[in-house]
Tab-separated table of C-alpha atoms and ligand atoms in Angstrom:
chain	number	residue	atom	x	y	z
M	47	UNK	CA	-59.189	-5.010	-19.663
M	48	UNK	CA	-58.412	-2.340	-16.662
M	49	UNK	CA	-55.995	-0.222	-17.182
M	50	UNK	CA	-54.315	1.487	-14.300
M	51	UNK	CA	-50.537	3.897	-13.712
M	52	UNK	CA	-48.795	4.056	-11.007
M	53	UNK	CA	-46.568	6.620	-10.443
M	54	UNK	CA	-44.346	8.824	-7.828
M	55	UNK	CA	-41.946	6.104	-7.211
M	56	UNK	CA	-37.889	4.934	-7.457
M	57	UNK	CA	-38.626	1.640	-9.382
M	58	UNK	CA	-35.829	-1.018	-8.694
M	59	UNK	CA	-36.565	-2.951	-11.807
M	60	UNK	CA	-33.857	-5.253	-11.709
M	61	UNK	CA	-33.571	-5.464	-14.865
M	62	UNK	CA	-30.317	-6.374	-15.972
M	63	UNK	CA	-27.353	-4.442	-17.786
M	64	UNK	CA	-27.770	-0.757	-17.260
M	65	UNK	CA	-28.196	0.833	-13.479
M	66	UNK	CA	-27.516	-1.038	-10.415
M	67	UNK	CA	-30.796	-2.661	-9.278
M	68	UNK	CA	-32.225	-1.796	-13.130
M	69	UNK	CA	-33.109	1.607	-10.643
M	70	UNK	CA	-35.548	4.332	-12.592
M	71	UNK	CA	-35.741	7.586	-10.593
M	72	UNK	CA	-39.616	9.086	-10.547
M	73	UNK	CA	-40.838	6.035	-12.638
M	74	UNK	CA	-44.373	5.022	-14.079
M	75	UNK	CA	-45.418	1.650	-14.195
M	76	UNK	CA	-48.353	1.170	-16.472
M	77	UNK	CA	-50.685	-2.389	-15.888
M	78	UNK	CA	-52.978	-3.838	-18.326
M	79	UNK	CA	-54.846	-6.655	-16.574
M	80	UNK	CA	-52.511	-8.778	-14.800
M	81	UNK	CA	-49.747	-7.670	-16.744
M	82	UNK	CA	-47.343	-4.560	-16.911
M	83	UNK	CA	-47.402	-3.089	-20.402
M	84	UNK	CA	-45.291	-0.769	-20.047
M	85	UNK	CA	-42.030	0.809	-17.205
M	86	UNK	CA	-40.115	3.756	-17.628
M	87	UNK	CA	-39.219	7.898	-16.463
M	88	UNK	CA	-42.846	8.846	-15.979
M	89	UNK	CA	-42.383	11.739	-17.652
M	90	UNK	CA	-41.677	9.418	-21.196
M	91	UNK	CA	-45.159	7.879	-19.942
M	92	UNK	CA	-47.054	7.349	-23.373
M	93	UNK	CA	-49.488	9.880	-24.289
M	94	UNK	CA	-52.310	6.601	-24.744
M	95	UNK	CA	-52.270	5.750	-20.797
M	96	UNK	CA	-52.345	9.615	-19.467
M	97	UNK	CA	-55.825	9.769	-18.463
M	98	UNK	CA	-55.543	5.821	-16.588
M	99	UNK	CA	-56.648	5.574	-13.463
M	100	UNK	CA	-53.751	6.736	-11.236
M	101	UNK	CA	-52.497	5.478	-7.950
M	102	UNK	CA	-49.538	7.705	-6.628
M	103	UNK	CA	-46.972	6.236	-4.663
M	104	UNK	CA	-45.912	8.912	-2.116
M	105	UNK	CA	-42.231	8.129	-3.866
M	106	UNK	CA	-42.366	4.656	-2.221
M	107	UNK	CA	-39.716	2.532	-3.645
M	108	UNK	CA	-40.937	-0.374	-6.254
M	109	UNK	CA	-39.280	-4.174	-6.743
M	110	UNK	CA	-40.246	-6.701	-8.599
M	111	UNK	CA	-42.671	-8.853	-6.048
M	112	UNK	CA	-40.320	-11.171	-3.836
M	113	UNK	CA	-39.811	-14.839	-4.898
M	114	UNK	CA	-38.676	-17.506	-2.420
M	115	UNK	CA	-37.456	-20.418	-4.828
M	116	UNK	CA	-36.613	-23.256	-2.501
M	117	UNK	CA	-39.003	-23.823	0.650
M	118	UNK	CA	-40.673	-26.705	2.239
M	119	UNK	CA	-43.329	-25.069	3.861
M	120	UNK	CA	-45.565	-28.037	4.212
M	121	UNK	CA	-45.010	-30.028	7.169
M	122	UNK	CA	-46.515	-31.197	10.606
M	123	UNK	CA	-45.019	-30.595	13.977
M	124	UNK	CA	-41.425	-29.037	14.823
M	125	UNK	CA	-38.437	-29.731	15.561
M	126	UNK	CA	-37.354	-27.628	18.518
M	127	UNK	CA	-36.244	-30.779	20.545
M	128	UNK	CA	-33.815	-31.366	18.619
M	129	UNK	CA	-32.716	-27.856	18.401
M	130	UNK	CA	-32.242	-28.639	22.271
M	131	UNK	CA	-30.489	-31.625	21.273
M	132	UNK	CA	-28.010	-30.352	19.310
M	133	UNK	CA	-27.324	-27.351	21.559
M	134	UNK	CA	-26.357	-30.318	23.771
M	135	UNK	CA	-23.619	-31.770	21.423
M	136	UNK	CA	-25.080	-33.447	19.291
M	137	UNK	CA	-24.752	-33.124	15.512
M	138	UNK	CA	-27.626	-32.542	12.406
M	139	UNK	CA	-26.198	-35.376	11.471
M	140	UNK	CA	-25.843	-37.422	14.034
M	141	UNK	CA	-29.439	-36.720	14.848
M	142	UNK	CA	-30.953	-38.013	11.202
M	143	UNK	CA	-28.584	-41.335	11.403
M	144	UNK	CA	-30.401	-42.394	14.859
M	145	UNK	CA	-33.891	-41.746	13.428
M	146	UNK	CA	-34.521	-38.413	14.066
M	147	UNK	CA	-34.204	-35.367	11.759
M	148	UNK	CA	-36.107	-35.653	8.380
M	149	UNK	CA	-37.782	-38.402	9.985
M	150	UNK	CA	-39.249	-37.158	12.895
M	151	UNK	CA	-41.049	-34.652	10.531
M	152	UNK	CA	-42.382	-37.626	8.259
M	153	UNK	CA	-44.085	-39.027	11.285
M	154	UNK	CA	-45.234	-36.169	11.923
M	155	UNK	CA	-46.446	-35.234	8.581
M	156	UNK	CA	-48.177	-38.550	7.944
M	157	UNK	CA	-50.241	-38.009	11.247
M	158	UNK	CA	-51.818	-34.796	9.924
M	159	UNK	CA	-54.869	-34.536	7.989
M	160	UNK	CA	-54.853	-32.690	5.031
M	161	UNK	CA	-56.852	-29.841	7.088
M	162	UNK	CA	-54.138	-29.846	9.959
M	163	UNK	CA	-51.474	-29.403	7.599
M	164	UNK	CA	-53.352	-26.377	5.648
M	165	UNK	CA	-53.969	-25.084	9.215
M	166	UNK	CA	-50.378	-25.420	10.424
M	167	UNK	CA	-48.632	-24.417	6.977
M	168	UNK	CA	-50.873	-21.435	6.130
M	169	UNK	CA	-49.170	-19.209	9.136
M	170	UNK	CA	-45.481	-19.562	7.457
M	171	UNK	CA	-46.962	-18.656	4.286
M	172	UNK	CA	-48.882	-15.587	5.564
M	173	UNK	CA	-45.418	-14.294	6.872
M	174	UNK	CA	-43.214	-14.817	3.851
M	175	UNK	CA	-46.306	-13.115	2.010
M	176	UNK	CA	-46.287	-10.375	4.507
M	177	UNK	CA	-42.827	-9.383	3.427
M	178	UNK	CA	-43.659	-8.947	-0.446
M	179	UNK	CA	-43.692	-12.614	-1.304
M	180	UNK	CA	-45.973	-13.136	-4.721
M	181	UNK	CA	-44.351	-16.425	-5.656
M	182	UNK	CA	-43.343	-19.344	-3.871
M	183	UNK	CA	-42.178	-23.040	-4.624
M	184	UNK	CA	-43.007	-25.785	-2.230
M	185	UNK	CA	-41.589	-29.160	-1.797
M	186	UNK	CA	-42.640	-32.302	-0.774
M	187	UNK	CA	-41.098	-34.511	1.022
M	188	UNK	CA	-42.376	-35.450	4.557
M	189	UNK	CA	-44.400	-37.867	3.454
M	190	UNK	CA	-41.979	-40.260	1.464
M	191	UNK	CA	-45.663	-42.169	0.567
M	192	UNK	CA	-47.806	-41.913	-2.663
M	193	UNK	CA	-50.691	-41.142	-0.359
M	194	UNK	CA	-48.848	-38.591	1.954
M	195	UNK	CA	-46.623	-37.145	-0.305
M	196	UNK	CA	-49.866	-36.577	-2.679
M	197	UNK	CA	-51.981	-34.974	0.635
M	198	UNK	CA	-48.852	-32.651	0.852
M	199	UNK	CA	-48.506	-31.366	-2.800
M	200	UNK	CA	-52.306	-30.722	-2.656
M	201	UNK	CA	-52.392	-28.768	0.655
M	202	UNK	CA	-49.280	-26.381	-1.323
M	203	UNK	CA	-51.641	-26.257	-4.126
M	204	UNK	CA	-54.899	-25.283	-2.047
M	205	UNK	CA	-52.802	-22.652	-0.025
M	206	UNK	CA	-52.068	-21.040	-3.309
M	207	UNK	CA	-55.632	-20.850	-4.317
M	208	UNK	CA	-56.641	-19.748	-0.730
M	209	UNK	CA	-54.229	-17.174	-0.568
M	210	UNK	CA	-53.823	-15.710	-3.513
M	211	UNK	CA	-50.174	-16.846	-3.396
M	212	UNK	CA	-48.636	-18.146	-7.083
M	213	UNK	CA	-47.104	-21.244	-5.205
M	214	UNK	CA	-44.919	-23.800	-8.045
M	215	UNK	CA	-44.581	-27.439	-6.477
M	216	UNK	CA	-42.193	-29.496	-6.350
M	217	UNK	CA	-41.980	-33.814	-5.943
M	218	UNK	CA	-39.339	-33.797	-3.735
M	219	UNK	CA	-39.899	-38.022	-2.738
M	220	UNK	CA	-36.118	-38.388	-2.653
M	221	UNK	CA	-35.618	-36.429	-0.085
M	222	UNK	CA	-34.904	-39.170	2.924
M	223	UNK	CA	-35.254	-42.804	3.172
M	224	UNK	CA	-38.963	-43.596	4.627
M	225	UNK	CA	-38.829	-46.253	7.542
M	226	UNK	CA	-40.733	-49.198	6.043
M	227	UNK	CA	-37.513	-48.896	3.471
M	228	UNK	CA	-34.706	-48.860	6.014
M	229	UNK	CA	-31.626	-50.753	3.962
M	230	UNK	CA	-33.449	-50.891	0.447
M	231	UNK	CA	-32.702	-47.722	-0.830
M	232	UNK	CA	-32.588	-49.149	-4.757
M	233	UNK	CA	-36.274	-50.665	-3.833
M	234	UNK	CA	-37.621	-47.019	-2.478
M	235	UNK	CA	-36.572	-45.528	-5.532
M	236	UNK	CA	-38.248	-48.003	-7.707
M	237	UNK	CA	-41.514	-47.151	-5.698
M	238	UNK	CA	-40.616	-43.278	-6.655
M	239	UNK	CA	-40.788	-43.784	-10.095
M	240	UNK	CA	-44.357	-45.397	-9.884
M	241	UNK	CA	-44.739	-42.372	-7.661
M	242	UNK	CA	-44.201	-39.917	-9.998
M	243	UNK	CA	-46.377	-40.373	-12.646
M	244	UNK	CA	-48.915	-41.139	-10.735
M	245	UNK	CA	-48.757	-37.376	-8.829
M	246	UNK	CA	-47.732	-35.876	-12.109
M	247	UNK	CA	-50.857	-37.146	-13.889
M	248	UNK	CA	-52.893	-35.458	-10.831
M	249	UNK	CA	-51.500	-32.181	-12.320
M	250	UNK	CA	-49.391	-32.065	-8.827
M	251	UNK	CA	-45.828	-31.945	-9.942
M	252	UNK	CA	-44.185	-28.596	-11.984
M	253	UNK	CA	-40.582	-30.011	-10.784
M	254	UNK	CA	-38.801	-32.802	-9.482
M	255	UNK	CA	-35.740	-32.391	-6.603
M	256	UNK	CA	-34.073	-34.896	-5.003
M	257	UNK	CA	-31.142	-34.724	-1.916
M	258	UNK	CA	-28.257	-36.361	-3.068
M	259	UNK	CA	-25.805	-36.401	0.068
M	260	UNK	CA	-24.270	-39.398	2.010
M	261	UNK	CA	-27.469	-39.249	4.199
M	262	UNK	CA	-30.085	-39.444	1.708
M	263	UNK	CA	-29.167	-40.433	-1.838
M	264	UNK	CA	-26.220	-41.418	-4.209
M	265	UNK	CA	-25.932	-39.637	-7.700
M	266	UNK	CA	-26.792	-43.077	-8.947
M	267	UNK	CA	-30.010	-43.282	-7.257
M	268	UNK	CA	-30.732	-39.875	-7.914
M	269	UNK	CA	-29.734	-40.115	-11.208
M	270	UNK	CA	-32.883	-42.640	-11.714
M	271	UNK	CA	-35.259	-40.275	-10.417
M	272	UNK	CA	-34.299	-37.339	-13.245
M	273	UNK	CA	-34.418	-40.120	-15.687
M	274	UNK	CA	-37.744	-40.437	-14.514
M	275	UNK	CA	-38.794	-36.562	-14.466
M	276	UNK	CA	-37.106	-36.082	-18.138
M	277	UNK	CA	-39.125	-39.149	-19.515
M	278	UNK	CA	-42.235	-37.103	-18.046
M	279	UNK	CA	-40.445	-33.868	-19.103
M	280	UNK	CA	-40.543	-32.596	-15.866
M	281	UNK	CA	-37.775	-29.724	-15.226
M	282	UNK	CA	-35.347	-30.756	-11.931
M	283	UNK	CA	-33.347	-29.407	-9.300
M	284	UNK	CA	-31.131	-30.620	-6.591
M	285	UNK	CA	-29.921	-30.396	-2.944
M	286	UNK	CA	-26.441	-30.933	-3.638
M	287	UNK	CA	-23.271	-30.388	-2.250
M	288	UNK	CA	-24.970	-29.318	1.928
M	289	UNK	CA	-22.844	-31.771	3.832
M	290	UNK	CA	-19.715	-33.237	1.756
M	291	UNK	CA	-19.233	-33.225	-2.220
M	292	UNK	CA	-21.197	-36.001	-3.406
M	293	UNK	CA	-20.396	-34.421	-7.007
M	294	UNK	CA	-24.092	-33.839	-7.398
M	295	UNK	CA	-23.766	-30.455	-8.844
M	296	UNK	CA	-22.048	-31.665	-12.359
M	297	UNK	CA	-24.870	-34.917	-11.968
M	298	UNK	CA	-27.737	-31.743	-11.925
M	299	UNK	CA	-26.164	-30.044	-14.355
M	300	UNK	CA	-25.867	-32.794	-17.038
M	301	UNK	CA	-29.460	-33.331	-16.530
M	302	UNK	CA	-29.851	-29.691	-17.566
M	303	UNK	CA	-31.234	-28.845	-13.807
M	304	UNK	CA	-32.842	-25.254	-13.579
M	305	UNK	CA	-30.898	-25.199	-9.651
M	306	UNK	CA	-28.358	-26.741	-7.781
M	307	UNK	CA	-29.337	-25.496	-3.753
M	308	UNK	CA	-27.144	-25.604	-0.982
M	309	UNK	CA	-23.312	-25.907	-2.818
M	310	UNK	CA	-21.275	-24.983	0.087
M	311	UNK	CA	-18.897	-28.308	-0.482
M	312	UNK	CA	-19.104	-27.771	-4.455
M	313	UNK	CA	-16.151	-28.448	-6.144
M	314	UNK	CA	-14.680	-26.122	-8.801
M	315	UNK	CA	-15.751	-28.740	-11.416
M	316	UNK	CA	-19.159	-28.614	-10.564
M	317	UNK	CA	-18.828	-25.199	-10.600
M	318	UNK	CA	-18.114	-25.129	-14.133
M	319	UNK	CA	-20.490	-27.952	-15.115
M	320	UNK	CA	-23.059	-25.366	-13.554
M	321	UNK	CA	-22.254	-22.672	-15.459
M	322	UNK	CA	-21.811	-24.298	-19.044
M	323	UNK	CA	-25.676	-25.918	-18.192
M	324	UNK	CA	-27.135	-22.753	-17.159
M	325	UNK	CA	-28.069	-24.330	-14.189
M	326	UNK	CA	-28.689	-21.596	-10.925
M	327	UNK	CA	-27.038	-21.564	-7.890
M	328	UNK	CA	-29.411	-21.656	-4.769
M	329	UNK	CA	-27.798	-20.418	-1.996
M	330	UNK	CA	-29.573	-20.729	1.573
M	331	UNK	CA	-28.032	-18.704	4.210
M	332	UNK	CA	-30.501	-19.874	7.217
M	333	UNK	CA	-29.865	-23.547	6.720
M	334	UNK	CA	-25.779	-22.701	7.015
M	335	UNK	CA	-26.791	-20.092	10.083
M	336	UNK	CA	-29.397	-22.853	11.706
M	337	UNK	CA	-26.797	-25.624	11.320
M	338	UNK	CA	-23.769	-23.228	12.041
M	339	UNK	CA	-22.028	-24.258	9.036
M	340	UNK	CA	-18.467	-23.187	8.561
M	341	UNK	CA	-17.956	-23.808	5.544
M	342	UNK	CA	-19.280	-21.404	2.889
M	343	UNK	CA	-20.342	-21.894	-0.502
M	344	UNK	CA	-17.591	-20.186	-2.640
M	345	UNK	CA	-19.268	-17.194	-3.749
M	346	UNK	CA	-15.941	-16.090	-5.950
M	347	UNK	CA	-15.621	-18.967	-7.910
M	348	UNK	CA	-19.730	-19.029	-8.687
M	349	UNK	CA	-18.848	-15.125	-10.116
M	350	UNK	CA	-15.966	-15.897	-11.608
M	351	UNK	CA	-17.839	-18.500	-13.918
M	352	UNK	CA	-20.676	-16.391	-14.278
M	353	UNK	CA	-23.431	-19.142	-12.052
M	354	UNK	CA	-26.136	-16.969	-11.351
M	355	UNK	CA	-26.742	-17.508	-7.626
M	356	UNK	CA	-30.482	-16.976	-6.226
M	357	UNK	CA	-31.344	-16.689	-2.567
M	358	UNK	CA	-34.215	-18.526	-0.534
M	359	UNK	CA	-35.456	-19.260	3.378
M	360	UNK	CA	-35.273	-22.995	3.057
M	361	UNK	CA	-37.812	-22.870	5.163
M	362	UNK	CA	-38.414	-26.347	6.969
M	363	UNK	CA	-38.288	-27.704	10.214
M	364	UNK	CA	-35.254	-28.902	11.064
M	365	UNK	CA	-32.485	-27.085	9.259
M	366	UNK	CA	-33.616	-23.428	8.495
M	367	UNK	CA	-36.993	-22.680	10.510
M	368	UNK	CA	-37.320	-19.175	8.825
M	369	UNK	CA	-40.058	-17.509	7.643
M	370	UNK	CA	-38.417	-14.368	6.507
M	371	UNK	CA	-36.569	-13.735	3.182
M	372	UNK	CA	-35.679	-10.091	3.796
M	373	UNK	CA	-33.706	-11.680	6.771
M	374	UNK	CA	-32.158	-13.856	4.309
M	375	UNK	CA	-31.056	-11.015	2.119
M	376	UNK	CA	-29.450	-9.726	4.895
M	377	UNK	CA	-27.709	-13.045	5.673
M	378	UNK	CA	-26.661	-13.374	2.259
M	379	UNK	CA	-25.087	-10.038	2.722
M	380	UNK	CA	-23.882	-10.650	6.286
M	381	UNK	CA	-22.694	-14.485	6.132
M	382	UNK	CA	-21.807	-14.825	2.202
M	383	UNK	CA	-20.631	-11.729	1.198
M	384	UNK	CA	-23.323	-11.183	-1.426
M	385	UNK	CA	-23.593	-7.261	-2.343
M	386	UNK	CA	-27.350	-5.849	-1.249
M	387	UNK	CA	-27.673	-5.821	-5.434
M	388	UNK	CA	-27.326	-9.569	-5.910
M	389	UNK	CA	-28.881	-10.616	-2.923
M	390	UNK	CA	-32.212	-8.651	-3.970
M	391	UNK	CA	-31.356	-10.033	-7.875
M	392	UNK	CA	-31.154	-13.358	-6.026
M	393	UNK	CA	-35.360	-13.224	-4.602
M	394	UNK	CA	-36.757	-11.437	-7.967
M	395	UNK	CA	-34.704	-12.211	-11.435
M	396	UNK	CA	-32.486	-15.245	-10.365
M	397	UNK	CA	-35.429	-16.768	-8.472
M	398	UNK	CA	-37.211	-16.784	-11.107
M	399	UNK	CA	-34.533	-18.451	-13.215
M	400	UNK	CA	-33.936	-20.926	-10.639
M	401	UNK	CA	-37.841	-21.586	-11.088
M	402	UNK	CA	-37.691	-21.727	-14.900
M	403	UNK	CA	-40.741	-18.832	-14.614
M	404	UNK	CA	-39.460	-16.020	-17.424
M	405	UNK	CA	-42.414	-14.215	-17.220
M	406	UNK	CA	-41.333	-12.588	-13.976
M	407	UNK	CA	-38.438	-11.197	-11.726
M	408	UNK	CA	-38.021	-7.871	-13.022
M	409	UNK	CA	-40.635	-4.743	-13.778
M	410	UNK	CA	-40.512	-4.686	-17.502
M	411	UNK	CA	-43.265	-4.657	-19.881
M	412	UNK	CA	-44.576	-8.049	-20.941
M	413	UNK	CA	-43.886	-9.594	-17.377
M	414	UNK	CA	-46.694	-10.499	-14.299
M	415	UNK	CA	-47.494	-6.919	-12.477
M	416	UNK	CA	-46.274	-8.757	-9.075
M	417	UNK	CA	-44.318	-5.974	-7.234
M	418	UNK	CA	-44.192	-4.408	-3.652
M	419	UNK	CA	-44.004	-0.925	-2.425
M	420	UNK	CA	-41.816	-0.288	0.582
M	421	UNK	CA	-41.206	2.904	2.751
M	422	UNK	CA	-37.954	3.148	1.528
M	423	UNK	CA	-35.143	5.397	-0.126
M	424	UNK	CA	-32.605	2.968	-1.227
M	425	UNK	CA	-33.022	-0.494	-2.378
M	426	UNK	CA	-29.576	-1.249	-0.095
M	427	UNK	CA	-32.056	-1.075	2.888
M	428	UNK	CA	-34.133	-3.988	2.420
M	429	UNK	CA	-30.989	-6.250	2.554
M	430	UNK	CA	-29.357	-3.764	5.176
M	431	UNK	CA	-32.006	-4.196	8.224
M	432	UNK	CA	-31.882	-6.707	10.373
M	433	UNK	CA	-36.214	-7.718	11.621
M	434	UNK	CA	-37.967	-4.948	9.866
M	435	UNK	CA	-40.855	-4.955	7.583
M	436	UNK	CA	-40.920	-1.988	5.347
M	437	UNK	CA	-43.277	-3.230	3.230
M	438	UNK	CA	-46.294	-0.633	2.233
M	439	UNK	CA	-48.362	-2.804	-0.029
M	440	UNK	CA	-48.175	-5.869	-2.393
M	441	UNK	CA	-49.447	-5.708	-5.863
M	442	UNK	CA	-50.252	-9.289	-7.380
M	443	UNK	CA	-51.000	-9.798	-11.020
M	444	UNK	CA	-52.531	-5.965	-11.333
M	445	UNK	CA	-54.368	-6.470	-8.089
M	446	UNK	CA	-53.369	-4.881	-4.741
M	447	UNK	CA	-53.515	-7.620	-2.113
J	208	NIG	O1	-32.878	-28.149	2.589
J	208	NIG	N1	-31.235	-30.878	2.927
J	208	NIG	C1	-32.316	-31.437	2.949
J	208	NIG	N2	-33.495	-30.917	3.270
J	208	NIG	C2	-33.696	-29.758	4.070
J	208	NIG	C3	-33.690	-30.064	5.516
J	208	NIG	C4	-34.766	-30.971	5.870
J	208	NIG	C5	-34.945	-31.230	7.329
J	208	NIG	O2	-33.971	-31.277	8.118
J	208	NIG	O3	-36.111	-31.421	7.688
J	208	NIG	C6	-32.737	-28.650	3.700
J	208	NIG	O4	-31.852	-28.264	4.471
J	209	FE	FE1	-34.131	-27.600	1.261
């Protein structure tokens, strides 16, 4: 197996519980395959790897490689008319109610071939990959269809394997009510759960997430589909809590859900629920910018009861068209008051959480050797710039990209 150092840099580690950001001045990181086997003061470097292979870092700082946990990258068309639209008065939610919104982007989706989609999609994940992204999840949910919602999960899983991205899916069919079911919600769900096993017996399903809100589902219908993932023990997650508390945070959280995303109308019940099931808090700064949300998601209370809180673009078409999550660290920052610590915590460690993946997030021994070298003194200054790319070079599973 190769063996390789790397050494002459400020390691952010993250790891949790001794310096802010887990920081190591003039660390070595030693990789062993596609693994790191060992982190620490290079001069403590163990006497077996001296001899390794060395790269030198030019005392570039080190992070764990970036993960963005909630995205729905996978879609056809845009939605800039409506952007128009609603800088014209009209409301995101006005907009979905008369057809539009989630919809438009169905039609769209169904339209495109599986090609057209892999040739629109890859360019959003070539950016977030540009800025140190090793791991990303991707939803479905434009295609509200077995046959389009399976021709979406398999262009996220091809654009992992073309580029070299670790990409965890998600069945995300309950995500708006498809046309041909307009007034039979109940009977669209019942379709979902011959859905899912169906995609999950493709090997095309690592999660299940659903949008529980009073303009997609109830907590009853929603309920059904987590039912459905647990019987096919299938981890879940939910949009919960965007619009108006629909109490979906304490329904995710009895279901043991590895995130509840959105949560700026949570109540301080869910809260609680949250914490007691582990359950992370996904907190998406461009969707509350896009939408200019007023309302924030009450970072106090989610530290006060100890929630861990993650960080993610969102990215999707028609509520946060980003393609940046160092501008979302700087949102967090900016619009929710995170400190630069937790909002980086929030794209490594706590995205990882909120992905149930423990075998990365921080630079420690035993985890994936994912992690990015910036031009950079402090790790403050990747949530404190606002449009640059500091990024030097990407590292994925021992390999530099
Ligand atoms: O996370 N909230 C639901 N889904 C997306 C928006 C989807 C869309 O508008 O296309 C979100 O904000
Ligand atoms: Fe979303």
């Amino acid at each position: 197996m190769s063996l390789q150092v790397w050494t002459h840099c400020r390691a952010a580690t993250l790891v949790a519980g001794g310096a802010p950001y887990g920081l190591l001045e003039d660390a070595a990181l030693a990789v062993e395959g596609e693994r790191l086997a060992w982190v620490g003061p290079r001069r403590e470097l163990p006497a077996s790897w001296r001899g390794a292979p060395e790269h030198d870092c030019g005392g570039a700082l080190v992070t764990p490689g970036l993960i963005d946990c909630h995205t729905h990258l996978v879609y056809g068309g845009d939605r800039a008319q409506e952007f128009e639209q609603r800088l014209n008065g009209a409301t995101y939610e006005e907009i979905a109610r008369a057809g539009g919104g989630i919809a438009s982007t169905v039609r769209a989706t169904r339209a495109a071939s599986e090609d057209e989609l892999i040739a629109q999609s890859r360019p959003r994940l070539r950016a977030l990959r540009a800025e140190g992204v090793t791991t990303l999840e991707i939803k479905s949910g434009y295609g509200l269809a077995l046959e389009h919602e399976r021709k979406c999960l398999r262009v996220a899983r091809a654009l992992g394997a073309q580029e070299r991205m670790s990409v965890a899916i998600t069945f995300l069919g309950a995500h708006a009510l498809p046309p041909e079911f307009a007034g039979r919600p109940d009977a669209y769900v019942d379709e979902l759960l011959r859905m899912l096993p169906v995609l999950h017996a493709e090997g095309l399903v690592d999660a299940v997430d659903a949008f529980c809100e009073r303009i997609a589902f109830t907590p009853a219908q929603t309920s059904r589909v987590f039912e459905a993932a647990r019987a096919l023990g299938l981890p879940v997650k939910l949009h919960a809590e965007q619009l108006s508390d629909s109490g979906g945070a304490a329904l995710a959280a009895r279901f043991g859900a590895l995130s509840c995303d959105h949560l700026e109308w949570v109540s301080e019940e869910g809260v609680r629920a949250m914490a007691q099931a582990g359950t992370v808090a996904v907190l998406l700064p461009g969707a509350f910018y896009f939408l200019r949300e007023t309302r924030l998601p009450p970072v106090a209370l989610l530290r006060q009861h100890g929630v861990t809180i993650a960080i993610s673009t969102d990215c999707n078409p028609g509520s946060s068209p980003c393609t940046s999550l160092l501008l979302m660290l700087n949102m967090a920052c900016t619009l929710f008051r995170l400190t630069p610590e937790e909002a980086l915590a929030g794209v490594t460690r706590n995205a990882a959480r909120a992905l149930g993946l423990a075998d990365r997030g921080t630079l420690e021994a035993g985890r994936r050797a994912d992690f990015v070298l910036w031009e950079l003194a402090q790790p403050a200054q990747l949530a404190y710039a606002i449009g640059a790319n500091p990024l030097l070079q990407t590292i994925q599973q021992g390999t530099p990209r």
